[in-house]
Coordinates of C-alpha atoms and ligand atoms in Angstrom, one line a residue:
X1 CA -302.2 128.2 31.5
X2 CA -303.0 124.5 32.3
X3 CA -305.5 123.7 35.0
X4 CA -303.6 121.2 37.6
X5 CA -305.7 118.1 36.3
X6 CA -304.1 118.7 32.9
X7 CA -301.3 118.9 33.7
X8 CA -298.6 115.8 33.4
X9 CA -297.9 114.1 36.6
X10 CA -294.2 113.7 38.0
X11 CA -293.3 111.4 40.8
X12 CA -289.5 111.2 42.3
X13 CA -288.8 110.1 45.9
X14 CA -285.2 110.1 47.8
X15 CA -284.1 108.3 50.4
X16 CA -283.4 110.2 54.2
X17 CA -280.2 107.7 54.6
X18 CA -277.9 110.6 55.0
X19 CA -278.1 114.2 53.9
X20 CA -277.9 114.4 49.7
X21 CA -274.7 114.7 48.4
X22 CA -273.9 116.6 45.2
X23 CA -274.7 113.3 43.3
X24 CA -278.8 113.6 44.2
X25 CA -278.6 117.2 43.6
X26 CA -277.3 117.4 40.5
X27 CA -278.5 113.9 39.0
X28 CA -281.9 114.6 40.5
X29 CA -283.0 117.0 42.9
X30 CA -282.0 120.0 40.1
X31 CA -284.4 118.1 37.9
X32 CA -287.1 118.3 40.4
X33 CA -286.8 122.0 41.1
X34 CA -287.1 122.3 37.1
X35 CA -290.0 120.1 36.4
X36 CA -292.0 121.1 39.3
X37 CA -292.9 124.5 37.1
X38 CA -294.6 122.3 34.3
X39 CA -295.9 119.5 36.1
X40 CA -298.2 118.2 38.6
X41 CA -295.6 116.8 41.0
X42 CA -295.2 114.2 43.9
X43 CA -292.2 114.3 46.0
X44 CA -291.6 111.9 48.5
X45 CA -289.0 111.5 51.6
X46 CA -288.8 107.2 51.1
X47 CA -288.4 106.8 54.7
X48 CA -290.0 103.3 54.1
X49 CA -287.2 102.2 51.3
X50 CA -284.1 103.1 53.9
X51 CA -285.1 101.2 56.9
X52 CA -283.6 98.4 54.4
X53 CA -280.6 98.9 56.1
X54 CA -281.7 99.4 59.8
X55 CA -281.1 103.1 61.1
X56 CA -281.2 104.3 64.5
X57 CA -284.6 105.3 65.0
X58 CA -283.8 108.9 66.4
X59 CA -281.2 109.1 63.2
X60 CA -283.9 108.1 61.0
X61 CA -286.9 110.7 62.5
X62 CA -283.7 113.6 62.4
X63 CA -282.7 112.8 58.8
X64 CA -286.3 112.7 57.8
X65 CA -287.1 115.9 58.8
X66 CA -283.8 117.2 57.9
X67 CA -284.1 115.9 54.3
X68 CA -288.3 117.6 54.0
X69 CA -286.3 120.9 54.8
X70 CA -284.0 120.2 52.1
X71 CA -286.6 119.4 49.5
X72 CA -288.4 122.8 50.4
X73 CA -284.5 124.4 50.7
X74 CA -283.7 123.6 46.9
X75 CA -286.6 125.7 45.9
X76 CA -289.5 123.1 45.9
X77 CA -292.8 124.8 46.8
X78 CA -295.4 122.8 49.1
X79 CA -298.5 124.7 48.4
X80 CA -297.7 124.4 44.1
X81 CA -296.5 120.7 44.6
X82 CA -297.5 118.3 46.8
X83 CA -294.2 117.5 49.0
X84 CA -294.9 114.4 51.6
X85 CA -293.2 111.8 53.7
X86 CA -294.0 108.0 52.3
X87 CA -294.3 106.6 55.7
X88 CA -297.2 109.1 56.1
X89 CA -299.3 107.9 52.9
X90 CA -300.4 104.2 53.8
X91 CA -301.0 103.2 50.2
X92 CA -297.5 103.1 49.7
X93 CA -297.0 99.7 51.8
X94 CA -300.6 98.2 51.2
X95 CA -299.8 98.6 47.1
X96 CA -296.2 96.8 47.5
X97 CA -297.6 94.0 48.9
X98 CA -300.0 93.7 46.4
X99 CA -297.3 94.0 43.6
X100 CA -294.8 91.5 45.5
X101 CA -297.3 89.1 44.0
X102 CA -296.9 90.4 40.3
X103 CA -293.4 90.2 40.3
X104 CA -291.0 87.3 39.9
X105 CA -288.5 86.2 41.8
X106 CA -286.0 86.3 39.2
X107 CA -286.4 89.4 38.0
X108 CA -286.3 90.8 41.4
X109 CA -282.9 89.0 41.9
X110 CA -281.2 90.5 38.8
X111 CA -281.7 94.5 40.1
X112 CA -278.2 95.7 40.4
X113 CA -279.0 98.0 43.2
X114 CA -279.9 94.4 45.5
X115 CA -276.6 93.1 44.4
X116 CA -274.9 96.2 44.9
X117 CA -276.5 96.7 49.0
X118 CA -276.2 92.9 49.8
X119 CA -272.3 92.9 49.0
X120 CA -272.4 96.2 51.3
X121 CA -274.2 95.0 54.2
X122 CA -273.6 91.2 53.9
X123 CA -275.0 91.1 57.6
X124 CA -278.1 91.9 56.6
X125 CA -279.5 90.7 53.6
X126 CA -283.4 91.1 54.4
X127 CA -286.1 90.6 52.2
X128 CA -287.2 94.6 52.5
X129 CA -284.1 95.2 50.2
X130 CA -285.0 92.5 47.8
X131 CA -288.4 93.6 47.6
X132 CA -287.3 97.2 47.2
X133 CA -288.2 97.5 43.6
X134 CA -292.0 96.6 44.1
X135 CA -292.4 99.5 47.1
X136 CA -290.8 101.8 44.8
X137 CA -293.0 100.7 41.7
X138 CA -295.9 101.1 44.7
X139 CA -294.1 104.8 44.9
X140 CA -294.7 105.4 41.3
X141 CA -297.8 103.9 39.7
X142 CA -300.3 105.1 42.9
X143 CA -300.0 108.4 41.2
X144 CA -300.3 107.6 37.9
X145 CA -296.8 109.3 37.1
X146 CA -296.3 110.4 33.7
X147 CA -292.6 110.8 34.5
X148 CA -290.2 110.4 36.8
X149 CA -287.1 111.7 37.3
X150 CA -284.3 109.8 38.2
X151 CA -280.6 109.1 38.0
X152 CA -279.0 106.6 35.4
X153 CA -278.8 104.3 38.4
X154 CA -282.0 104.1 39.0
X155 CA -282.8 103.2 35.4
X156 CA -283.4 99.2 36.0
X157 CA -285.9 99.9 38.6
X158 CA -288.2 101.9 36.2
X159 CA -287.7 99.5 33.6
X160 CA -289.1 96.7 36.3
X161 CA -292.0 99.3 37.4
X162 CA -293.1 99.1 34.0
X163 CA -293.0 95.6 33.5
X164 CA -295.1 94.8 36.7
X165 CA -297.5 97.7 36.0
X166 CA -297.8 95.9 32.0
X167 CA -298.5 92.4 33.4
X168 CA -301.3 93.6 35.7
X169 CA -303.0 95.6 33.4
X170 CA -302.6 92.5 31.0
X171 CA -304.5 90.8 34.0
X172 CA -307.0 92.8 34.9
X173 CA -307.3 95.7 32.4
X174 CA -306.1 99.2 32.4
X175 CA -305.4 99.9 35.9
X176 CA -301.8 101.9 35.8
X177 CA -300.2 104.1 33.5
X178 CA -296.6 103.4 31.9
X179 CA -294.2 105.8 33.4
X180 CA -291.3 107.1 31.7
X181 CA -288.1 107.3 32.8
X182 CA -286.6 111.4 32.9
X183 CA -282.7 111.4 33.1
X184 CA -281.1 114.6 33.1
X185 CA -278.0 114.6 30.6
X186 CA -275.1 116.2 32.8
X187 CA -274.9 114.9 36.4
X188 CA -276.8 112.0 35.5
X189 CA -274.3 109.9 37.1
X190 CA -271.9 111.6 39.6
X191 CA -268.9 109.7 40.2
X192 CA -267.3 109.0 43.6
X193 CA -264.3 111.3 44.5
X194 CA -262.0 108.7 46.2
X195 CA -263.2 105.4 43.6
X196 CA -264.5 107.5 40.4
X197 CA -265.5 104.1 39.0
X198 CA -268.3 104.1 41.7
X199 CA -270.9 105.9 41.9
X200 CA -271.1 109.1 44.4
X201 CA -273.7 107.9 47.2
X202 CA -274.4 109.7 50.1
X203 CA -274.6 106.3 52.3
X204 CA -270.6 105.7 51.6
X205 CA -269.1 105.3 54.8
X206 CA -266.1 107.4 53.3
X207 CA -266.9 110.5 53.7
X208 CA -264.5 112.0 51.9
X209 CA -266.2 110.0 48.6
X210 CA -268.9 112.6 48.4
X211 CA -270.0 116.4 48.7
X212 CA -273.0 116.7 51.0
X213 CA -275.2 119.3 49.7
X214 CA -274.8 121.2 53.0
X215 CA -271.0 121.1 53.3
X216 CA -269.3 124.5 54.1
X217 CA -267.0 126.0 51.7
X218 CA -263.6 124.9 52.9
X219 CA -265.1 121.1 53.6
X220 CA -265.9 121.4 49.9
X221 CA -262.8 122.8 48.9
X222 CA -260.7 120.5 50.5
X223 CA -262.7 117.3 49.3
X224 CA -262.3 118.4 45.3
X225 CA -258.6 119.2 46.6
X226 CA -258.3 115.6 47.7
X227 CA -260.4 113.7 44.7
X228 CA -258.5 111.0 43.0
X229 CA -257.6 112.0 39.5
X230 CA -254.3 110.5 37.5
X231 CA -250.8 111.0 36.9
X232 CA -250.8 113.1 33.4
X233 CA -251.8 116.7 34.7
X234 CA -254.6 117.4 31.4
X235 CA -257.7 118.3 31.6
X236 CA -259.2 116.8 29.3
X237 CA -262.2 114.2 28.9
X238 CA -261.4 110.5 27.6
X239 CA -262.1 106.6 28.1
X240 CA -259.8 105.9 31.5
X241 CA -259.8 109.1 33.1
X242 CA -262.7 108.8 35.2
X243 CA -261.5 111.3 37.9
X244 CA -261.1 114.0 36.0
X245 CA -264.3 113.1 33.6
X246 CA -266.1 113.3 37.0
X247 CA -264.9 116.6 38.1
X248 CA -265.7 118.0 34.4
X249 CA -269.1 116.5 34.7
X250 CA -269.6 118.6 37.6
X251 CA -268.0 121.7 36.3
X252 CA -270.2 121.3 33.3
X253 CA -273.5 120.9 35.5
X254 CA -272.8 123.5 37.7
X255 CA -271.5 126.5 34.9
X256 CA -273.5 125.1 32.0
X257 CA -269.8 124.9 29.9
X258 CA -269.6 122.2 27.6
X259 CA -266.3 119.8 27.8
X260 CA -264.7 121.4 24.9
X261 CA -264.7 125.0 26.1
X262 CA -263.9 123.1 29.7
X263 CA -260.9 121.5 28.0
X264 CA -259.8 125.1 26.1
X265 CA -260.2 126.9 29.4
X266 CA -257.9 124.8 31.3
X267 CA -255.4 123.9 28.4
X268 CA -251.8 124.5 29.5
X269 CA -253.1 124.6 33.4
X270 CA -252.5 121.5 35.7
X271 CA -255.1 119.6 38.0
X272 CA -254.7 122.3 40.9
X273 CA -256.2 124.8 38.9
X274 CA -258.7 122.9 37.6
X275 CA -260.0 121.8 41.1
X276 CA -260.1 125.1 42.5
X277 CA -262.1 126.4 40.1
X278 CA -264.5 123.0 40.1
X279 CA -264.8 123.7 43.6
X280 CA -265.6 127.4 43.5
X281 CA -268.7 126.3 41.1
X282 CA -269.7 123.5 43.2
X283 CA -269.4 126.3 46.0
X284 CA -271.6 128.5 44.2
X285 CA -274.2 126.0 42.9
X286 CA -274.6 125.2 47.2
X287 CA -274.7 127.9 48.8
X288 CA -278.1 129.4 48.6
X289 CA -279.6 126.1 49.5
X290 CA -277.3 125.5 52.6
X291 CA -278.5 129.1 53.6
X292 CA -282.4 128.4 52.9
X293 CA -281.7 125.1 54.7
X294 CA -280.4 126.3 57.8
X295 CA -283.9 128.9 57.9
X296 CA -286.2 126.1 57.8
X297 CA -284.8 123.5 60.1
X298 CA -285.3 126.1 63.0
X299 CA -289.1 126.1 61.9
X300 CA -290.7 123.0 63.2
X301 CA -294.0 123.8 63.3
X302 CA -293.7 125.1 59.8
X303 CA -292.2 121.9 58.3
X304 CA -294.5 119.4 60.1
X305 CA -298.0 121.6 59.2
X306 CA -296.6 121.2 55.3
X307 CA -296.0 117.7 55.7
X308 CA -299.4 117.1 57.1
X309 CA -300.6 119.2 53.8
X310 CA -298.4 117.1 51.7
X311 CA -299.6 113.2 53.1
X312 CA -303.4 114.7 52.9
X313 CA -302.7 115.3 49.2
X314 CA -300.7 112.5 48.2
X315 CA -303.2 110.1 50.2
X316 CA -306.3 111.4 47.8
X317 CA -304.7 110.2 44.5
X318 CA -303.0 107.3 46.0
X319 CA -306.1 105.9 47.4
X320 CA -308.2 106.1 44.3
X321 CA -305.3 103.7 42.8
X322 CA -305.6 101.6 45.8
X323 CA -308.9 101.3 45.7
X324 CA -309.0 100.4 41.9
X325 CA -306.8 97.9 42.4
X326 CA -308.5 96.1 45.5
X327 CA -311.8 95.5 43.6
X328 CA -309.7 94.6 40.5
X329 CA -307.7 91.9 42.4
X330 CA -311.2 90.8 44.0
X331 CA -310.6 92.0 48.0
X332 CA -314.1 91.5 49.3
X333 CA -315.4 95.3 49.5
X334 CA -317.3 97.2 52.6
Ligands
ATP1 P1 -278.2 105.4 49.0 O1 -276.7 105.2 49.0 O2 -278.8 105.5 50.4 O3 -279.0 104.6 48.1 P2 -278.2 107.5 47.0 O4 -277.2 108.6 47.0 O5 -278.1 106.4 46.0 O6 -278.3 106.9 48.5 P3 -281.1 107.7 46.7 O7 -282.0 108.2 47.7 O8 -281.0 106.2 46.5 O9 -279.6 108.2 46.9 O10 -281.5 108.3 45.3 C1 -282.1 109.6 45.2 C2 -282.0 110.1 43.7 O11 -280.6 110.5 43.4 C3 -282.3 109.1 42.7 O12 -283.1 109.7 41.7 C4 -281.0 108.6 42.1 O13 -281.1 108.2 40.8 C5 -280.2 109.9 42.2 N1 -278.8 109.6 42.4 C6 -278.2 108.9 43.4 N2 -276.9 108.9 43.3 C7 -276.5 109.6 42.1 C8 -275.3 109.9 41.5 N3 -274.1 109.5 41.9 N4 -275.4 110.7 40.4 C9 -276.6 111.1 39.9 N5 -277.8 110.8 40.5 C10 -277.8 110.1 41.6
MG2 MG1 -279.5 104.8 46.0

């Protein structure tokens, strides 16, 4: 077996804006759950990244503990991987602000995601959600990731992380390693059910857009029931039919069929078939971590002592980072 310092290091981080839909669990959260047997792993609740678009505060302290429970919940183990809140590792902000000056304004302002959230909250266009990509290469190159696994949306941003963490070492020398990027194949990209040409997010203010990881069985059944498919009754996936190359995507994840035997299985059967049984996998795929979920949310104490555990850890290999880069950048040192 490898020793921990051997072993490849992983960082993913999500967002506590809302409670993860089926989107983050199967285009990420699965991954994590996966990779955290082979891999020294960081995961972070990026408490910092969603104040971007201005919680309540009590909303923000709930869903933050709500979404620690769910990272633990999906099978993640806090004493094998180190399992923290961002806001609780300072590095995290001092890095960003170090990188905001390594980064271009231009190639801040082409991120999709910005483009995307400004349209969305056209009220509040602040400079935390322009910056975004720079506290989120912070996120990454502190720990030295090897890899990190994300959805295809949040592809661009890795592609930036690398391109800041290449210019400073071109600066001032090898300070940060190149991270790769670690898509899953299905459930990459989970679709919207109400506008399938959208991506499923669990901020939509249409609820009936996404599955939230904890949804009970008959919300669940009743939002496949609903999801916007097309007029032609075939299952079957091709260019156009993005509702129904959604739902297959999600079969596919959650049975491990490929669309061919998806498309055999269901030949001759209409849509209401095919969503019922979509929905009794998705069904499936949730339940144990709804039921692990609801155990760990009525353990306070428990949650908050592996959280303390989990900034303690994350602080001791982000500060060596930190630290590297201070003297490289030439802070006067103590
Ligand atoms: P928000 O709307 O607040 O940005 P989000 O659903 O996009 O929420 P994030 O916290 O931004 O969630 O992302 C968490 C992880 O989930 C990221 O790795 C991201 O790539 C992945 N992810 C988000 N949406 C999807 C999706 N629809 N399909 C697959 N993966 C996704
Ligand atoms: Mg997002």
């Amino acid at each position: 077996m490898e020793t921990q310092s051997e072993r490849k290091v992983v960082l993913s981080a999500i967002q506590p804006t809302g409670t993860p839909t089926l989107g983050n669990y199967l285009g990420a959260l699965k991954n994590w759950k996966e990779m955290a047997k082979d891999y020294d792993c960081f995961y972070a609740v990026a408490d910092l990244h969603s104040i971007t678009v201005r919680p309540e505060p009590a909303q923000l302290r709930r869903r933050t503990l709500e979404m620690y429970a769910l990272l633990l919940a999906i099978g993640l183990d806090p004493e094998k991987n180190t399992v923290f809140v961002q806001s609780h590792v300072n590095a995290h902000a001092q890095l960003a602000w170090v990188l905001n000056c390594y980064t271009q304004f231009g190639e801040a302002a082409r991120m999709t995601q910005f483009k995307d959230k400004s349209e969305k909250h056209p009220e509040n266009v602040n400079v935390g959600l322009f910056a975004y990509p720079t506290l989120m290469a912070a996120d990454i190159l502190l720990y030295q990731a090897h890899y990190v696994p994300i959805g295809a949306d949040q592809k661009q941003h890795l592609e930036i992380t690398r391109d800041i963490a290449e210019r400073f070492n071109g600066l001032y020398g090898e300070t940060f390693r190149l991270p790769e990027p670690f898509i899953g194949k299905a459930g990459a990209r989970v679709m919207s059910l109400q506008e399938p040409t959208k991506k499923m997010s669990k901020s939509d203010t249409n609820v009936k857009a996404f599955i939230s990881v904890l949804d009970d069985k008959d919300t669940i059944v009743r939002k496949i029931k609903s999801a916007v498919t097309d007029s032609e009754a075939r299952v079957y996936y091709a260019e156009g039919k993005d509702g129904v190359n959604n739902l297959m995507g999600i079969y596919a994840c959650c049975t491990g069929k490929t669309f061919d035997e998806i498309e055999k299985d269901f030949a001759g059967k209409g849509y209401g078939d095919f969503k019922a049984a979509v929905a009794e996998a998705v069904v499936e795929e949730l339940a144990p971590v709804k039921e692990t979920f609801d155990r760990l949310i009525a353990d306070k104490a428990y949650l908050n002592d592996c959280m303390a555990k989990g900034a303690e850890q994350a602080a001791r290999v982000a500060n060596k980072t930190l630290r590297k880069v201070m003297r490289k950048v030439g802070f006067y040192q103590l």
